[in-house]
Amino acid sequence: MSSLGPKQRIFASLADIAQAIGHAHRLEILEHLAQGERSVEDLAARIGLTIANTSRHLQILRRARLAEPRRDGKRMLYSLLGETDVIALLKALGRIGERNVAEIEVVMASYFRTRDALEPVSRQDLLARIHDRSVTVLDVRPEDEFAQGHLPGAINIPLAALERRIALLPRDQPVIAYCRGPYCVLSVEAASALRRLGFDARRLEDGYPEWKAAGLQVET
Amino acid sequence: MSSLGPKQRIFASLADIAQAIGHAHRLEILEHLAQGERSVEDLAARIGLTIANTSRHLQILRRARLAEPRRDGKRMLYSLLGETDVIALLKALGRIGERNVAEIEVVMASYFRTRDALEPVSRQDLLARIHDRSVTVLDVRPEDEFAQGHLPGAINIPLAALERRIALLPRDQPVIAYCRGPYCVLSVEAASALRRLGFDARRLEDGYPEWKAAGLQVET
DNA sequence: CTATCGTTCAATCAATCCGTTGATTGATTC
DNA sequence: GAATCAATCAACGGATTGATTGAACGATAG
């Protein structure tokens, strides 16, 4: 009993990692870190937590070796540790949730599909249409996230500024909107608004982090 | 505060799934279920838990929609729900652990690598060598697990019976041993024992569930 | 009806966890 | 050096909750 077998020890460590992603706030933190490195303050503001609470959750992610800080002047910038693997883990978690969990199906149906009845566009589809130049790629994340990396040739119009800057979008070809990931609502809202305005608009099935993790080209 | 956004609701559900796999015993249960369906009693005996405790853990996996029971006479047989996705999730978790967590690296180095200094064989390698017929595939799991499914052409000699039935193994070609998965020690012990006995023996990097989940051919 | 298998209950014990407060550390700026 | 800003830490309350076991309960087979 005192000393566990090697399998048990490994499972105990893996369980610690699973515990670390077992909280909604931490999943949201990871979603933001997947866009690029972020300060504690920045994360707290974006998610709506206190600084202290955000710091605590970051410590948990850090202990589980999912995120890592580096100091930059007086702020600490956190980023994913082993970005691609973390995104793959979150993707595997999301897939199982979407396939097995009724509650998620309900949310997807009641929110995403009523606002955006059309099927999302897959990465492969979008890649092909970028090559054809038969599509406008629209990044609706805030400007600072866009600046940290985005899809090749994408135009950045944050959701809040969409109606104001609508003239930037050509009307003669379809628009594909994307944002932070499969559960980020920005691209849903954007596609919905654009269709109301007469555009042929759809959204990418997931977001920038998944694109990057798939090894596809990105711009800075 | 009363009603969360759609993203928060989805993350809360995903966090529940993550919590469910956040316990070493449950990871071990999942490893066994990945071999095929199992009764509560059977799982309890294999893992070394009481029936009541095993049952409770299974309820948690069930609530998280990772496993599902069906009744067979007086026993309840549990199996993975969405087998391929669950195995993919565990694989993603394992990968991140192996890359990021020092404790796991220590165990791998101190147990697996001292017993089996050679690099494990990848699935692709093994597949090619099965086609060549240049290798003996050895399944060292218990007979009942072998009976529920195994790699094409594999010979089954449970680890406990290995020395007794050693004559079944041809000595003129390499042996590749496999078992339940990447953290199962059976194939490590087998490869180690076989090399002591003069065989050219190595082990597969993971096990039967991963082979099956990759869509490769299996026999029953 | 009895034996078997599993679930659930009640209880225990322990642990953990979340979020907050207020003090403190580190780094920068004036 | 003093002031300022960012983040962490220690500590706490409170709640939660989690693992585990034995006993009681339900379902099924023979």
XYZ file of C-alpha atoms (C1' of nucleotides) in Angstrom:
500
model
C 0.000 0.000 0.000
C 2.832 2.400 0.782
C 4.350 2.266 -2.690
C 2.091 2.169 -5.687
C 2.953 0.486 -8.948
C 4.254 2.531 -11.848
C 0.886 2.518 -13.577
C -0.848 3.860 -10.490
C 1.710 6.587 -10.083
C 1.298 7.686 -13.679
C -2.479 7.613 -13.420
C -2.288 9.726 -10.285
C -0.270 12.333 -12.163
C -2.607 12.255 -15.116
C -5.545 12.632 -12.758
C -3.951 15.817 -11.425
C -3.888 17.235 -14.930
C -7.497 16.267 -15.473
C -8.470 17.939 -12.196
C -6.750 21.092 -13.342
C -8.945 21.347 -16.426
C -11.964 20.331 -14.376
C -13.246 23.831 -13.738
C -15.140 26.143 -16.063
C -13.047 29.210 -15.222
C -9.843 27.370 -15.950
C -11.143 26.139 -19.269
C -11.930 29.720 -20.119
C -8.463 30.814 -19.054
C -6.973 28.150 -21.283
C -9.104 29.310 -24.188
C -7.650 32.789 -23.800
C -4.092 31.574 -23.359
C -4.515 29.634 -26.573
C -4.726 32.967 -28.403
C -1.324 34.004 -27.118
C 0.335 34.976 -23.873
C -1.607 37.125 -21.450
C -0.965 38.937 -18.204
C -2.872 38.021 -15.068
C -4.586 41.381 -15.062
C -5.596 41.044 -18.677
C -7.066 37.597 -18.157
C -8.933 38.736 -15.068
C -10.516 41.605 -16.980
C -11.429 39.496 -19.986
C -13.049 36.728 -17.969
C -14.522 38.859 -15.220
C -12.691 37.487 -12.198
C -10.751 39.262 -9.502
C -7.000 39.432 -9.936
C -6.420 37.270 -6.878
C -8.811 34.609 -8.032
C -7.344 34.578 -11.512
C -3.885 34.259 -10.009
C -5.018 31.299 -7.946
C -6.446 29.485 -10.947
C -3.262 30.181 -12.856
C -1.242 28.618 -10.047
C -3.319 25.474 -10.422
C -2.732 25.364 -14.155
C 0.908 25.980 -13.513
C 1.240 23.155 -11.006
C -0.407 20.833 -13.511
C 2.141 22.026 -16.065
C -0.442 23.286 -18.483
C 0.672 26.904 -18.369
C 3.870 28.752 -17.611
C 4.635 32.350 -16.711
C 7.458 34.578 -17.761
C 8.181 37.946 -16.325
C 7.993 41.028 -18.486
C 8.763 44.144 -16.512
C 6.220 44.353 -13.755
C 3.778 41.938 -15.258
C 3.714 38.173 -15.508
C 2.809 36.811 -18.900
C 1.292 33.352 -18.939
C 1.268 31.065 -21.932
C 0.382 27.456 -22.640
C 3.136 24.949 -21.983
C 3.258 22.634 -24.969
C 0.665 24.644 -26.814
C -0.200 22.034 -29.426
C -0.712 19.256 -26.909
C -2.883 21.375 -24.647
C -5.070 22.411 -27.544
C -5.310 18.776 -28.627
C -6.434 17.813 -25.137
C -9.108 20.496 -25.072
C -10.240 19.436 -28.504
C -10.562 15.801 -27.433
C -12.531 16.931 -24.400
C -14.810 19.072 -26.540
C -15.441 16.312 -29.027
C -16.529 13.877 -26.369
C -18.736 16.486 -24.780
C -20.438 17.341 -28.033
C -21.047 13.712 -28.873
C -22.099 12.374 -25.492
C -23.466 15.117 -23.280
C -27.069 16.138 -23.762
C -26.639 19.481 -21.988
C -24.059 20.567 -24.526
C -26.261 19.445 -27.375
C -29.023 21.599 -25.929
C -26.817 24.678 -25.744
C -25.484 24.127 -29.233
C -28.983 23.753 -30.598
C -30.573 26.593 -28.658
C -27.819 29.142 -29.059
C -25.464 28.374 -31.907
C -27.927 26.860 -34.328
C -30.735 29.333 -33.931
C -28.311 32.143 -34.597
C -26.332 30.410 -37.258
C -28.428 27.790 -38.965
C -25.784 27.021 -41.572
C -23.211 24.354 -40.941
C -19.856 25.753 -39.858
C -17.060 25.549 -42.416
C -14.329 23.001 -41.767
C -10.645 23.902 -41.703
C -10.036 21.874 -44.856
C -12.794 23.669 -46.728
C -11.535 27.041 -45.674
C -7.982 26.163 -46.597
C -9.055 25.220 -50.103
C -11.098 28.383 -50.520
C -8.260 30.563 -49.300
C -6.157 29.048 -52.067
C -8.893 29.798 -54.585
C -9.165 33.323 -53.225
C -12.885 32.696 -53.415
C -13.598 33.888 -49.906
C -13.029 36.739 -47.447
C -11.614 35.590 -44.116
C -12.848 37.733 -41.248
C -11.282 37.765 -37.805
C -13.755 39.214 -35.295
C -11.535 39.041 -32.206
C -10.256 42.183 -30.492
C -7.397 43.935 -32.231
C -4.718 42.891 -29.765
C -5.509 39.227 -30.218
C -5.443 39.633 -33.969
C -2.054 41.289 -33.682
C -0.634 38.275 -31.836
C -1.403 36.007 -34.759
C -4.173 35.345 -37.263
C -5.120 33.386 -40.341
C -3.319 34.274 -43.585
C -4.982 37.153 -45.384
C -7.615 37.684 -42.717
C -9.269 41.061 -42.237
C -9.728 42.130 -38.621
C -12.970 43.793 -37.622
C -13.788 43.252 -33.951
C -17.406 42.315 -33.451
C -18.194 45.592 -31.695
C -17.007 47.562 -34.718
C -18.591 45.367 -37.344
C -21.472 47.610 -38.419
C -19.307 50.681 -38.399
C -16.622 49.215 -40.636
C -18.864 47.117 -42.779
C -17.639 48.885 -45.914
C -14.301 47.083 -45.607
C -15.942 43.810 -46.552
C -16.364 43.011 -50.258
C -19.904 41.993 -51.047
C -19.081 39.923 -54.116
C -17.822 36.837 -52.327
C -18.691 34.815 -49.224
C -17.330 35.786 -45.811
C -16.021 33.210 -43.343
C -15.817 34.541 -39.784
C -13.749 33.009 -37.017
C -12.717 33.842 -33.468
C -11.211 32.087 -30.439
C -12.536 28.588 -30.785
C -15.565 26.371 -31.171
C -17.413 27.807 -28.162
C -16.569 31.464 -28.690
C -19.699 33.364 -29.582
C -18.074 36.214 -31.482
C -18.085 34.517 -34.868
C -21.638 33.296 -34.359
C -22.850 36.794 -33.705
C -20.819 38.135 -36.605
C -22.122 35.600 -39.118
C -25.641 36.231 -37.943
C -25.292 40.007 -38.223
C -23.652 39.785 -41.625
C -26.415 37.630 -43.020
C -28.958 40.140 -41.793
C -27.015 42.726 -43.763
C -27.242 40.681 -46.923
C -23.864 38.962 -46.902
C -23.199 35.332 -47.662
C -21.595 34.680 -44.286
C -20.660 31.526 -42.413
C -18.353 30.747 -39.558
C -15.332 28.496 -39.172
C -16.062 25.425 -37.028
C -13.310 26.317 -34.595
C -10.857 29.150 -34.136
C -7.374 30.480 -34.441
C -5.721 28.168 -31.862
C -6.920 25.016 -33.608
C -5.757 26.368 -36.952
C -2.339 27.043 -35.567
C -2.146 23.727 -33.703
C -2.951 21.907 -36.940
C 0.335 23.252 -38.244
C -1.267 25.560 -40.791
C 0.250 28.846 -41.764
C -0.398 31.912 -39.622
C 0.523 35.579 -39.922
C 1.603 38.056 -37.274
C -25.357 35.841 -12.555
C -28.371 33.561 -12.688
C -27.949 32.641 -16.355
C -24.505 32.009 -17.736
C -23.567 32.514 -21.346
C -23.528 29.562 -23.711
C -19.778 29.310 -23.543
C -19.810 29.146 -19.758
C -22.492 26.475 -19.782
C -20.507 24.348 -22.206
C -17.310 24.812 -20.224
C -19.134 23.785 -17.071
C -20.234 20.573 -18.754
C -16.774 19.901 -20.104
C -15.354 20.521 -16.646
C -17.641 17.794 -15.301
C -16.157 15.349 -17.785
C -12.655 16.387 -16.815
C -13.507 15.925 -13.136
C -14.722 12.433 -13.902
C -11.367 11.403 -15.331
C -9.584 13.262 -12.536
C -9.044 10.255 -10.291
C -6.457 7.493 -10.608
C -8.945 4.696 -9.939
C -11.270 5.932 -12.609
C -8.455 6.149 -15.125
C -7.661 2.560 -14.336
C -11.300 1.574 -14.737
C -11.335 3.285 -18.115
C -8.185 1.444 -19.129
C -9.925 -1.844 -18.413
C -13.157 -0.836 -20.111
C -11.111 0.021 -23.176
C -10.325 -3.689 -23.534
C -14.015 -4.557 -23.735
C -17.103 -4.584 -21.534
C -16.702 -5.691 -17.954
C -18.937 -6.435 -15.004
C -18.666 -4.415 -11.808
C -17.452 -7.477 -9.961
C -14.824 -8.193 -12.561
C -13.507 -4.635 -12.512
C -13.411 -4.593 -8.736
C -11.354 -7.786 -8.655
C -8.952 -6.650 -11.365
C -8.291 -3.274 -9.814
C -8.442 -4.305 -6.195
C -11.356 -2.193 -4.983
C -14.479 -3.156 -3.093
C -17.590 -3.737 -5.147
C -19.332 -0.777 -3.546
C -16.490 1.570 -4.307
C -16.170 0.352 -7.867
C -19.862 0.841 -8.334
C -19.678 4.408 -7.106
C -16.819 5.242 -9.435
C -18.757 3.719 -12.284
C -21.736 5.916 -11.445
C -19.489 8.940 -11.758
C -18.198 7.811 -15.144
C -21.756 7.132 -16.153
C -23.016 10.547 -15.121
C -20.184 12.106 -17.131
C -21.302 9.975 -20.082
C -17.994 8.236 -20.448
C -19.322 4.759 -19.735
C -22.638 2.991 -20.028
C -24.017 -0.192 -18.500
C -26.207 -2.869 -19.981
C -27.779 -5.672 -18.063
C -26.833 -9.243 -18.792
C -28.751 -11.573 -16.535
C -27.823 -10.694 -13.019
C -24.748 -8.716 -13.886
C -24.263 -5.233 -15.226
C -21.754 -4.951 -18.034
C -20.123 -1.571 -18.438
C -18.491 -0.344 -21.615
C -17.110 2.911 -22.920
C -19.613 5.266 -24.476
C -18.113 6.502 -27.718
C -15.115 4.234 -27.394
C -12.920 5.943 -29.952
C -13.432 9.414 -28.516
C -12.779 8.295 -24.957
C -9.569 6.582 -25.986
C -8.552 9.687 -27.909
C -9.130 11.797 -24.808
C -7.036 9.488 -22.648
C -4.338 9.512 -25.270
C -4.260 13.304 -25.367
C -4.060 13.359 -21.593
C -1.221 10.854 -21.619
C 0.728 12.733 -24.230
C 0.628 15.964 -22.289
C 1.604 14.168 -19.124
C 4.565 12.484 -20.724
C 5.795 15.714 -22.266
C 5.204 18.120 -19.404
C 5.155 16.331 -16.059
C 8.450 15.510 -14.437
C 6.961 12.875 -12.131
C 5.800 10.841 -15.105
C 9.165 11.198 -16.763
C 10.744 9.843 -13.592
C 8.483 6.808 -13.520
C 9.001 6.129 -17.195
C 12.743 6.355 -16.782
C 13.006 4.391 -13.550
C 10.570 1.628 -14.380
C 9.914 1.266 -18.084
C 13.321 2.161 -19.391
C 15.412 0.185 -16.967
C 13.381 -2.903 -17.767
C 13.057 -2.279 -21.444
C 15.890 -0.152 -22.668
C 14.881 -0.470 -26.296
C 12.536 2.011 -27.864
C 8.978 0.747 -28.112
C 7.746 -0.101 -31.599
C 5.224 2.286 -33.145
C 1.916 1.145 -34.547
C 3.016 2.024 -38.058
C 6.168 -0.031 -37.745
C 4.311 -3.001 -36.395
C 1.699 -2.764 -39.116
C 4.376 -2.886 -41.792
C 6.104 -5.825 -40.173
C 2.861 -7.744 -39.817
C 2.438 -7.357 -43.567
C 5.981 -8.642 -44.110
C 5.275 -11.548 -41.751
C 8.678 -10.683 -40.349
C 7.559 -10.635 -36.746
C 5.670 -12.610 -34.080
C 2.955 -10.590 -32.373
C 2.510 -11.592 -28.749
C -0.508 -10.656 -26.655
C 0.356 -11.033 -22.956
C -3.023 -10.083 -21.521
C -5.219 -12.624 -19.722
C -7.055 -15.058 -21.958
C -10.503 -13.518 -21.521
C -9.287 -10.123 -22.670
C -7.589 -11.702 -25.660
C -10.852 -13.464 -26.497
C -12.734 -10.150 -26.613
C -10.471 -8.869 -29.362
C -6.812 -8.796 -30.317
C -4.360 -7.840 -33.037
C -4.477 -9.849 -36.260
C -2.395 -13.009 -36.053
C -1.383 -12.445 -32.446
C -0.430 -15.348 -30.200
C -1.824 -15.171 -26.673
C 0.400 -16.157 -23.790
C -0.576 -14.399 -20.553
C 2.443 -13.050 -18.744
C 2.049 -15.546 -15.882
C 2.259 -18.464 -18.315
C 5.080 -17.098 -20.411
C 7.932 -19.293 -19.215
C 5.777 -22.402 -19.256
C 4.594 -21.942 -22.824
C 7.744 -20.425 -24.199
C 7.993 -23.216 -26.781
C 5.075 -21.684 -28.680
C 7.225 -18.753 -29.736
C 9.390 -19.118 -32.828
C 12.977 -18.154 -32.140
C 13.878 -17.246 -35.691
C 12.169 -13.829 -35.793
C 11.626 -10.874 -33.490
C 8.755 -10.825 -31.001
C 6.640 -7.722 -30.405
C 4.673 -7.868 -27.157
C 1.663 -5.718 -26.335
C -0.975 -5.470 -23.635
C -3.571 -2.975 -22.405
C -1.976 0.328 -23.175
C 1.038 2.549 -22.771
C 1.109 2.306 -18.963
C 0.339 -1.383 -18.644
C 3.365 -3.209 -17.304
C 2.610 -6.653 -18.732
C 4.352 -6.095 -22.058
C 7.320 -4.485 -20.351
C 7.802 -7.492 -18.121
C 7.281 -9.840 -21.049
C 9.817 -8.134 -23.299
C 12.303 -8.060 -20.474
C 11.815 -11.758 -19.668
C 12.011 -12.761 -23.314
C 15.257 -10.929 -23.854
C 16.719 -12.693 -20.846
C 15.731 -15.931 -22.560
C 17.586 -14.992 -25.697
C 14.739 -13.637 -27.820
C 14.819 -10.499 -29.921
C 11.877 -8.953 -28.089
C 10.431 -5.458 -27.985
C 7.104 -4.014 -26.993
C 4.453 -1.994 -28.800
C 4.318 1.635 -27.669
C 0.693 1.337 -26.659
C -1.906 -1.414 -26.549
C -4.944 -3.056 -28.028
C -7.426 -0.189 -27.422
C -5.297 2.346 -29.279
C -4.827 -0.082 -32.155
C -8.555 -0.569 -32.423
C -9.326 3.136 -32.028
C -6.943 3.896 -34.881
C -9.308 1.941 -37.091
C -6.881 -0.906 -37.690
C -8.014 -4.460 -38.170
C -8.709 -6.614 -35.134
C -9.678 -10.261 -34.655
C -12.104 -11.831 -32.203
C -37.327 -18.964 -1.847
C -32.453 -18.502 -2.099
C -28.198 -17.120 -4.010
C -25.934 -13.764 -6.738
C -24.890 -9.216 -8.401
C -25.233 -4.378 -8.078
C -26.941 -0.097 -6.336
C -27.962 2.958 -2.842
C -27.924 4.675 1.890
C -25.855 6.283 5.990
C -21.948 7.452 8.007
C -17.235 8.650 8.512
C -13.334 10.870 7.618
C -10.741 13.690 5.166
C -9.744 16.707 1.932
C -10.258 19.961 -1.048
C -11.726 23.774 -3.215
C -13.406 28.318 -4.335
C -13.372 32.975 -3.722
C -11.947 36.901 -0.876
C -9.148 39.870 2.163
C -5.137 42.153 3.260
C -0.323 42.018 3.536
C 3.850 41.381 0.905
C 7.187 40.704 -2.740
C 9.429 42.327 -7.237
C 10.092 45.429 -10.574
C 9.667 49.962 -12.354
C 9.351 54.909 -12.175
C 9.993 59.371 -10.359
C 14.789 56.256 -1.544
C 9.710 56.793 -2.037
C 5.865 55.878 -4.667
C 3.507 52.948 -7.782
C 1.979 49.006 -10.078
C 1.474 43.908 -10.829
C 1.068 39.604 -8.964
C 1.546 36.307 -5.263
C 0.888 34.556 -0.836
C -1.061 33.298 3.563
C -4.982 32.651 5.682
C -9.711 32.138 6.255
C -14.615 30.943 6.053
C -17.621 28.359 4.199
C -19.194 25.242 1.581
C -18.685 21.555 -0.760
C -17.513 17.433 -1.879
C -15.118 13.417 -2.344
C -13.531 8.542 -1.252
C -14.568 4.725 1.058
C -16.971 1.085 3.645
C -20.614 -1.892 5.593
C -25.370 -2.638 5.651
C -29.709 -2.559 3.600
C -32.317 -2.790 -0.465
C -33.667 -4.232 -5.381
C -33.405 -7.072 -9.323
C -32.588 -11.403 -11.609
C -31.859 -16.394 -12.230
C -32.619 -20.949 -10.975
